[in-house]
CSV table of C-alpha atoms in Angstrom, one decimal:
chain,number,residue,atom,x,y,z
A,30,MET,CA,133.4,105.8,127.9
A,31,PRO,CA,134.6,104.4,124.6
A,32,ARG,CA,131.9,104.7,121.8
A,33,LEU,CA,131.9,102.7,118.5
A,34,GLY,CA,130.8,103.8,115.1
A,35,ALA,CA,129.9,101.4,112.3
A,36,PRO,CA,131.5,98.1,112.4
A,37,GLU,CA,134.3,97.0,110.0
A,38,SER,CA,134.3,93.4,110.4
A,39,PRO,CA,132.6,91.0,110.2
A,40,ASP,CA,130.3,92.1,107.5
A,41,PHE,CA,127.0,92.6,109.6
A,42,SER,CA,125.2,93.7,106.6
A,43,LEU,CA,125.2,89.9,105.3
A,44,GLN,CA,123.8,88.7,108.4
A,45,THR,CA,120.0,87.9,109.1
A,46,GLY,CA,117.9,86.2,111.6
A,47,PRO,CA,117.8,86.5,115.5
A,48,LEU,CA,120.4,88.7,117.4
A,49,ARG,CA,122.7,85.6,118.5
A,50,ASP,CA,126.1,86.5,120.3
A,51,THR,CA,129.2,84.6,119.8
A,52,HIS,CA,128.3,82.6,123.0
A,53,GLY,CA,125.0,81.4,121.8
A,54,ARG,CA,122.6,83.8,123.5
A,55,VAL,CA,119.7,85.1,121.4
A,56,HIS,CA,118.6,88.6,122.4
A,57,ARG,CA,114.9,89.3,122.7
A,58,ASP,CA,114.6,92.1,125.2
A,59,LEU,CA,115.7,95.8,124.6
A,60,ARG,CA,115.6,98.1,127.6
A,61,VAL,CA,114.9,101.7,126.2
A,62,SER,CA,115.9,104.6,128.4
A,63,LEU,CA,113.6,107.6,127.7
A,64,THR,CA,115.4,110.1,129.9
A,65,ASP,CA,118.3,110.4,132.4
A,66,ARG,CA,116.2,112.7,134.6
A,67,CYS,CA,114.3,111.4,137.8
A,68,SER,CA,112.0,112.8,140.2
A,69,LEU,CA,113.8,111.2,143.2
A,70,ARG,CA,117.6,111.4,144.2
A,71,CYS,CA,118.1,107.9,145.8
A,72,THR,CA,121.3,107.9,147.7
A,73,TYR,CA,122.8,104.9,145.9
A,74,CYS,CA,121.9,106.2,142.4
A,75,MET,CA,122.8,109.9,142.2
A,76,PRO,CA,123.7,112.9,144.1
A,77,GLU,CA,121.1,115.4,145.4
A,78,GLN,CA,122.5,118.3,143.5
A,79,GLY,CA,125.2,119.1,140.8
A,80,ASN,CA,124.0,116.3,138.3
A,81,GLU,CA,124.9,117.0,134.7
A,82,TRP,CA,121.9,116.1,132.6
A,83,LEU,CA,122.1,115.1,128.9
A,84,ALA,CA,121.6,117.9,126.5
A,85,ARG,CA,118.1,118.0,125.1
A,86,GLN,CA,119.3,118.0,121.5
A,87,SER,CA,121.0,114.6,122.2
A,88,ILE,CA,117.9,112.8,123.5
A,89,LEU,CA,116.2,110.5,120.9
A,90,ASP,CA,113.0,111.8,119.6
A,91,LEU,CA,109.8,109.8,119.2
A,92,ASP,CA,110.3,109.0,115.6
A,93,GLU,CA,113.9,107.9,116.4
A,94,ILE,CA,112.8,105.5,119.1
A,95,GLU,CA,110.2,104.0,117.0
A,96,ARG,CA,112.6,103.5,114.0
A,97,VAL,CA,115.1,101.7,116.4
A,98,ALA,CA,112.4,99.6,117.8
A,99,ARG,CA,111.0,98.5,114.5
A,100,VAL,CA,114.4,97.4,113.2
A,101,ALA,CA,115.0,95.6,116.6
A,102,ALA,CA,111.7,93.8,116.4
A,103,ALA,CA,112.5,92.6,112.8
A,104,ALA,CA,115.5,91.0,114.2
A,105,GLY,CA,113.6,89.2,116.9
A,106,VAL,CA,113.2,91.6,119.9
A,107,THR,CA,109.9,90.7,121.4
A,108,THR,CA,109.9,92.9,124.5
A,109,PHE,CA,110.7,96.7,124.9
A,110,ARG,CA,111.0,97.9,128.5
A,111,LEU,CA,110.8,101.5,129.0
A,112,THR,CA,113.1,103.0,131.6
A,113,GLY,CA,114.9,106.1,132.9
A,114,GLY,CA,115.8,108.0,134.8
A,115,GLU,CA,112.1,108.1,135.3
A,116,PRO,CA,110.2,107.4,132.1
A,117,LEU,CA,107.1,109.1,133.4
A,118,LEU,CA,109.0,112.5,133.2
A,119,ARG,CA,108.8,112.0,129.4
A,120,LYS,CA,106.0,114.4,128.1
A,121,ASP,CA,105.1,112.1,125.2
A,122,ILE,CA,105.2,108.8,127.1
A,123,VAL,CA,101.8,107.7,126.2
A,124,GLU,CA,102.5,108.4,122.6
A,125,VAL,CA,105.8,106.2,122.9
A,126,VAL,CA,103.8,103.4,124.4
A,127,ARG,CA,101.2,103.7,121.5
A,128,ARG,CA,103.8,103.7,118.7
A,129,LEU,CA,105.9,100.8,120.0
A,130,ALA,CA,102.8,98.6,120.9
A,131,LEU,CA,101.8,98.7,117.3
A,132,ILE,CA,105.0,97.0,116.3
A,133,GLU,CA,105.2,93.2,115.4
A,134,SER,CA,108.1,90.9,115.5
A,135,PRO,CA,108.4,87.6,113.5
A,136,GLU,CA,106.8,86.1,116.6
A,137,GLY,CA,103.9,88.4,116.7
A,138,PRO,CA,103.0,91.6,118.6
A,139,VAL,CA,105.8,92.9,120.9
A,140,GLN,CA,105.1,93.5,124.7
A,141,ILE,CA,105.7,96.9,126.2
A,142,ALA,CA,106.8,97.0,129.8
A,143,MET,CA,107.9,99.9,132.0
A,144,THR,CA,110.0,100.4,135.1
A,145,THR,CA,108.9,103.5,137.2
A,146,ASN,CA,109.2,104.9,140.6
A,147,GLY,CA,105.5,105.1,140.6
A,148,ILE,CA,105.3,108.8,140.9
A,149,ARG,CA,102.6,110.2,138.4
A,150,LEU,CA,101.7,106.5,137.5
A,151,GLY,CA,98.4,106.9,139.0
A,152,GLU,CA,97.6,109.9,136.6
A,153,TYR,CA,99.1,108.2,133.5
A,154,LEU,CA,98.1,104.6,133.9
A,155,PRO,CA,94.7,104.5,132.3
A,156,ASP,CA,96.2,106.2,129.1
A,157,LEU,CA,99.2,103.8,129.2
A,158,ILE,CA,97.0,100.8,129.4
A,159,ALA,CA,94.7,102.0,126.6
A,160,ALA,CA,97.9,102.7,124.6
A,161,GLY,CA,99.2,99.1,124.9
A,162,LEU,CA,101.3,98.9,128.1
A,163,SER,CA,101.5,95.2,129.0
A,164,ARG,CA,103.5,95.1,132.3
A,165,VAL,CA,104.9,97.7,135.0
A,166,ASN,CA,107.6,97.3,137.7
A,167,ILE,CA,107.6,99.9,140.5
A,168,SER,CA,110.6,100.6,142.6
A,169,ILE,CA,110.1,101.1,146.3
A,170,ASP,CA,112.9,100.3,148.8
A,171,THR,CA,111.0,101.3,151.9
A,172,ILE,CA,107.5,101.7,153.1
A,173,ARG,CA,108.6,103.7,156.2
A,174,ARG,CA,107.9,107.5,155.5
A,175,GLU,CA,111.0,109.0,157.4
A,176,ARG,CA,113.3,106.3,155.9
A,177,PHE,CA,111.7,107.0,152.3
A,178,HIS,CA,112.6,110.7,152.8
A,179,GLU,CA,116.1,110.0,154.0
A,180,LEU,CA,116.7,107.5,151.1
A,181,THR,CA,115.2,109.4,148.1
A,182,ARG,CA,115.8,113.0,149.4
A,183,ARG,CA,112.1,113.6,148.5
A,184,ASP,CA,108.9,113.4,150.5
A,185,ARG,CA,107.0,111.4,147.8
A,186,LEU,CA,106.0,108.2,149.4
A,187,ASP,CA,102.3,108.9,149.2
A,188,ASP,CA,102.6,109.5,145.4
A,189,VAL,CA,104.3,106.1,145.1
A,190,LEU,CA,101.8,104.4,147.2
A,191,GLU,CA,99.0,106.0,145.1
A,192,GLY,CA,100.8,104.7,142.0
A,193,ILE,CA,101.3,101.2,143.3
A,194,ALA,CA,97.5,101.0,144.4
A,195,ALA,CA,96.4,102.2,140.8
A,196,ALA,CA,98.4,99.3,139.3
A,197,ALA,CA,97.3,97.0,141.7
A,198,ALA,CA,93.7,97.8,140.8
A,199,SER,CA,94.4,97.3,137.3
A,200,ASP,CA,94.5,94.2,134.9
A,201,LEU,CA,98.4,94.7,134.5
A,202,ARG,CA,100.0,91.2,135.7
A,203,PRO,CA,102.5,90.3,136.8
A,204,LEU,CA,102.9,93.4,139.0
A,205,LYS,CA,106.5,93.6,140.4
A,206,LEU,CA,107.9,95.8,143.1
A,207,ASN,CA,111.7,96.1,143.2
A,208,ALA,CA,113.6,97.0,146.2
A,209,VAL,CA,117.4,97.4,146.5
A,210,ALA,CA,118.4,95.7,149.7
A,211,MET,CA,120.9,97.8,151.7
A,212,ARG,CA,122.8,97.0,154.9
A,213,GLY,CA,122.0,99.5,157.7
A,214,VAL,CA,119.4,101.2,155.6
A,215,ASN,CA,116.4,98.7,154.9
A,216,ASP,CA,117.7,95.2,155.7
A,217,ASP,CA,115.4,95.2,158.7
A,218,GLU,CA,112.5,95.7,156.5
A,219,LEU,CA,112.7,92.8,154.1
A,220,VAL,CA,109.8,90.9,155.6
A,221,ASP,CA,107.6,94.1,155.7
A,222,LEU,CA,108.2,94.8,152.0
A,223,VAL,CA,107.3,91.2,151.0
A,224,ALA,CA,104.1,91.4,153.3
A,225,PHE,CA,103.2,94.8,151.6
A,226,ALA,CA,103.7,93.4,148.1
A,227,ILE,CA,101.4,90.5,149.0
A,228,SER,CA,98.6,93.0,150.2
A,229,GLN,CA,98.8,94.5,146.6
A,230,ASN,CA,98.8,91.1,144.9
A,231,ALA,CA,102.3,91.9,143.5
A,232,GLN,CA,105.8,90.1,143.5
A,233,LEU,CA,108.6,91.8,145.5
A,234,ARG,CA,111.9,91.5,143.8
A,235,PHE,CA,114.9,92.3,145.9
A,236,ILE,CA,118.1,93.6,144.1
A,237,GLU,CA,121.4,93.2,145.2
A,238,GLN,CA,123.2,96.6,145.3
A,239,MET,CA,125.2,96.9,142.2
A,240,PRO,CA,128.4,99.3,141.2
A,241,LEU,CA,126.2,101.5,139.2
A,242,ASP,CA,126.0,104.9,141.5
A,243,ALA,CA,127.1,108.1,139.7
A,244,GLY,CA,129.6,108.9,142.5
A,245,HIS,CA,131.4,105.4,142.3
A,246,THR,CA,131.0,104.9,146.0
A,247,TRP,CA,129.7,101.4,145.9
A,248,ASP,CA,130.9,99.3,148.8
A,249,ARG,CA,130.6,95.5,148.5
A,250,THR,CA,130.5,95.3,152.4
A,251,GLN,CA,127.3,97.3,152.3
A,252,MET,CA,125.6,95.0,149.9
A,253,VAL,CA,122.9,92.6,151.3
A,254,THR,CA,123.6,89.4,149.4
A,255,ARG,CA,121.2,86.9,147.9
A,256,ASP,CA,121.9,84.5,150.9
A,257,GLU,CA,121.1,86.9,153.5
A,258,ILE,CA,118.0,88.1,152.0
A,259,LEU,CA,116.7,84.4,151.7
A,260,SER,CA,117.8,83.8,155.3
A,261,ALA,CA,115.8,86.7,156.6
A,262,LEU,CA,112.6,85.6,154.4
A,263,SER,CA,113.0,82.0,155.7
A,264,GLU,CA,112.4,83.2,159.2
A,265,ARG,CA,108.8,84.1,158.2
A,266,TRP,CA,107.9,81.9,155.2
A,267,GLN,CA,109.0,78.5,153.8
A,268,LEU,CA,110.6,79.3,150.5
A,269,THR,CA,110.3,76.7,147.5
A,270,PRO,CA,112.3,77.4,144.4
A,271,VAL,CA,110.2,78.0,141.2
A,272,PRO,CA,111.6,76.2,138.3
A,273,GLY,CA,112.0,77.5,134.6
A,274,ARG,CA,113.7,80.7,135.2
A,275,GLY,CA,115.0,81.0,131.5
A,276,GLY,CA,116.5,84.5,130.8
A,277,ALA,CA,114.6,86.2,133.7
A,278,PRO,CA,117.0,88.1,135.9
A,279,ALA,CA,115.2,87.1,139.1
A,280,GLU,CA,115.3,83.8,140.9
A,281,ARG,CA,111.9,83.2,142.4
A,282,TRP,CA,110.6,81.4,145.3
A,283,THR,CA,106.9,80.5,146.4
A,284,LEU,CA,105.9,81.4,150.0
A,285,ASP,CA,104.5,78.8,152.2
A,286,GLY,CA,103.6,76.7,149.0
A,287,GLY,CA,100.9,79.3,147.9
A,288,HIS,CA,100.5,81.4,144.7
A,289,HIS,CA,102.6,84.3,146.1
A,290,THR,CA,106.2,84.4,145.1
A,291,VAL,CA,109.2,86.5,145.9
A,292,GLY,CA,112.2,87.1,143.7
A,293,VAL,CA,116.0,87.9,144.2
A,294,ILE,CA,118.2,89.5,141.5
A,295,ALA,CA,121.6,88.6,142.5
A,296,SER,CA,123.7,90.4,139.9
A,297,VAL,CA,126.8,90.2,142.1
A,298,THR,CA,126.9,87.0,144.0
A,299,ALA,CA,124.9,84.8,141.6
A,300,PRO,CA,125.4,86.3,138.2
A,301,PHE,CA,123.0,85.0,135.5
A,302,CYS,CA,125.0,86.4,132.6
A,303,GLY,CA,124.9,82.9,130.8
A,304,ASP,CA,121.2,83.4,130.0
A,305,CYS,CA,121.1,87.1,129.4
A,306,ASP,CA,119.0,88.0,126.5
A,307,ARG,CA,118.9,91.7,126.9
A,308,LEU,CA,120.3,94.7,125.2
A,309,ARG,CA,120.0,98.4,126.3
A,310,LEU,CA,119.5,101.8,124.4
A,311,THR,CA,120.3,104.9,126.3
A,312,ALA,CA,118.2,108.1,125.9
A,313,ASP,CA,121.2,109.6,123.8
A,314,GLY,CA,121.2,106.9,121.4
A,315,GLN,CA,123.9,104.6,122.6
A,316,LEU,CA,123.6,100.8,122.4
A,317,ARG,CA,124.9,98.7,125.3
A,318,ASN,CA,125.3,95.0,125.4
A,319,CYS,CA,125.6,94.8,129.2
A,320,LEU,CA,124.4,96.9,132.0
A,321,PHE,CA,128.1,97.0,133.2
A,322,SER,CA,129.7,97.5,129.8
A,323,THR,CA,132.4,100.2,129.2
A,324,THR,CA,131.9,100.3,125.5
A,325,GLU,CA,128.9,101.8,123.7
A,326,TYR,CA,127.7,101.7,120.1
A,327,ASP,CA,126.8,105.0,118.8
A,328,LEU,CA,123.4,105.1,116.9
A,329,MET,CA,123.2,108.9,116.5
A,330,PRO,CA,125.4,109.2,113.2
A,331,VAL,CA,123.2,106.5,111.8
A,332,LEU,CA,119.9,107.9,112.8
A,333,ARG,CA,120.8,111.6,111.9
A,334,ALA,CA,122.8,111.2,108.7
A,335,ASP,CA,122.1,113.6,106.0
A,336,GLY,CA,121.0,113.3,102.4
A,337,ALA,CA,118.3,111.4,100.5
A,338,ASP,CA,120.8,108.4,100.0
A,339,ALA,CA,121.3,108.1,103.8
A,340,GLU,CA,117.5,108.0,104.5
A,341,ASN,CA,117.4,104.6,102.6
A,342,ASP,CA,120.3,103.3,104.6
A,343,ILE,CA,119.1,104.2,108.0
A,344,ASP,CA,117.2,100.8,108.9
A,345,ALA,CA,120.3,98.9,107.4
A,346,GLY,CA,122.7,100.8,109.6
A,347,ILE,CA,120.6,100.3,112.8
A,348,ASP,CA,120.6,96.5,112.0
A,349,ARG,CA,124.3,96.5,111.5
A,350,MET,CA,124.7,98.4,114.8
A,351,LEU,CA,122.5,96.1,116.7
A,352,ARG,CA,124.5,92.9,115.3
A,353,SER,CA,127.9,94.6,116.1
A,354,CYS,CA,126.6,95.3,119.6
A,355,VAL,CA,125.5,91.8,120.2
A,356,HIS,CA,128.6,90.4,118.6
A,357,GLY,CA,130.9,92.2,121.1
A,358,LYS,CA,129.1,91.0,124.1
A,359,LEU,CA,131.3,89.4,126.7
A,360,PRO,CA,130.6,86.1,128.5
A,361,GLY,CA,129.8,88.0,131.6
A,362,HIS,CA,130.0,91.3,133.5
A,363,ALA,CA,133.3,90.4,135.7
A,364,ILE,CA,132.0,92.3,138.6
A,365,ASN,CA,133.8,89.7,140.7
A,366,ASP,CA,137.2,90.1,138.9
A,367,PRO,CA,140.1,92.1,140.3
A,368,GLY,CA,140.2,94.1,137.3
A,369,PHE,CA,136.7,95.1,137.2
A,370,LEU,CA,135.9,98.8,136.1
A,371,GLN,CA,132.6,100.4,136.9
A,372,PRO,CA,130.8,102.2,134.1
A,373,ALA,CA,131.4,105.8,133.8
A,374,ARG,CA,127.7,106.4,133.5
A,375,GLY,CA,125.4,106.0,136.6
A,376,MET,CA,122.3,103.9,136.4
A,377,ASN,CA,120.0,106.8,135.7
A,378,ALA,CA,121.9,107.5,132.5
A,379,ILE,CA,122.2,104.0,131.4
A,380,GLY,CA,118.7,102.8,131.8
A,381,GLY,CA,117.5,99.9,134.0
């Protein structure tokens, strides 16, 4: 995958203000991947064996993560979402949250969110909340035990359900449960998943399966589309669109006119690129301006430059790279174009 170093033009060192791209989108959300490792092996994400993990020395340390976050916040980023792999596998996860939660943007304190598979969440959640965690999304594609085992190749459903229960009992709101809809796998369970989310006072968000698997075996015909999801749910509930989506990835609908909602993230059939306000930082220090980008902007030479003079230039270098990354953002991901190329990295290495 192409990686870019320090930009040559335009002169980003002269730019200030928000991270605005050439299409007018202002970027306020940075997804920070803490590791490419995961405690599950979901069939649509990675192989069960033979995965090549990032070298430990290439992973950003706590100080480096905080430094990038502080510069990003100064440029207008207001939300940091911690992802993986599985972020709770990071031993210093509580301290990561604590450090980032102390950062302020020009608009005030930043928000710290997390996407997790829920395993170990029950153990960590009290400390994470005390450290400043604002929101949590939990991934669960099925609530059927045998199916969960087949899909994730691990018998950990009880651990996930324990994590969801802990989050439901907390004050973290909104609580969101994410499910990838897959034909012939869990498409008969869509209503059950929404009903389960309602029982947890959570919002279920269905995600169209995207070409982000490490094995590059994605098949469009196996994807359950937005319209199919809505059709299945409409047989059980009356769906009413919720206005004011803004830059959120999920469209939402109320269920039977009540306060419960369901969301659909339709990256393939109904792209929302025109309102995207997200950037991504991989666990090994690569900035990405799109989940499907084939180009990365390498922060490592900036973060680990040697010498006293370099120390004074690190923050300025991070800012230049952020602005270069935003400047290079395309109008959309082009999944539906004939020439679309799937990213070399799988989702676990990019970060959600």
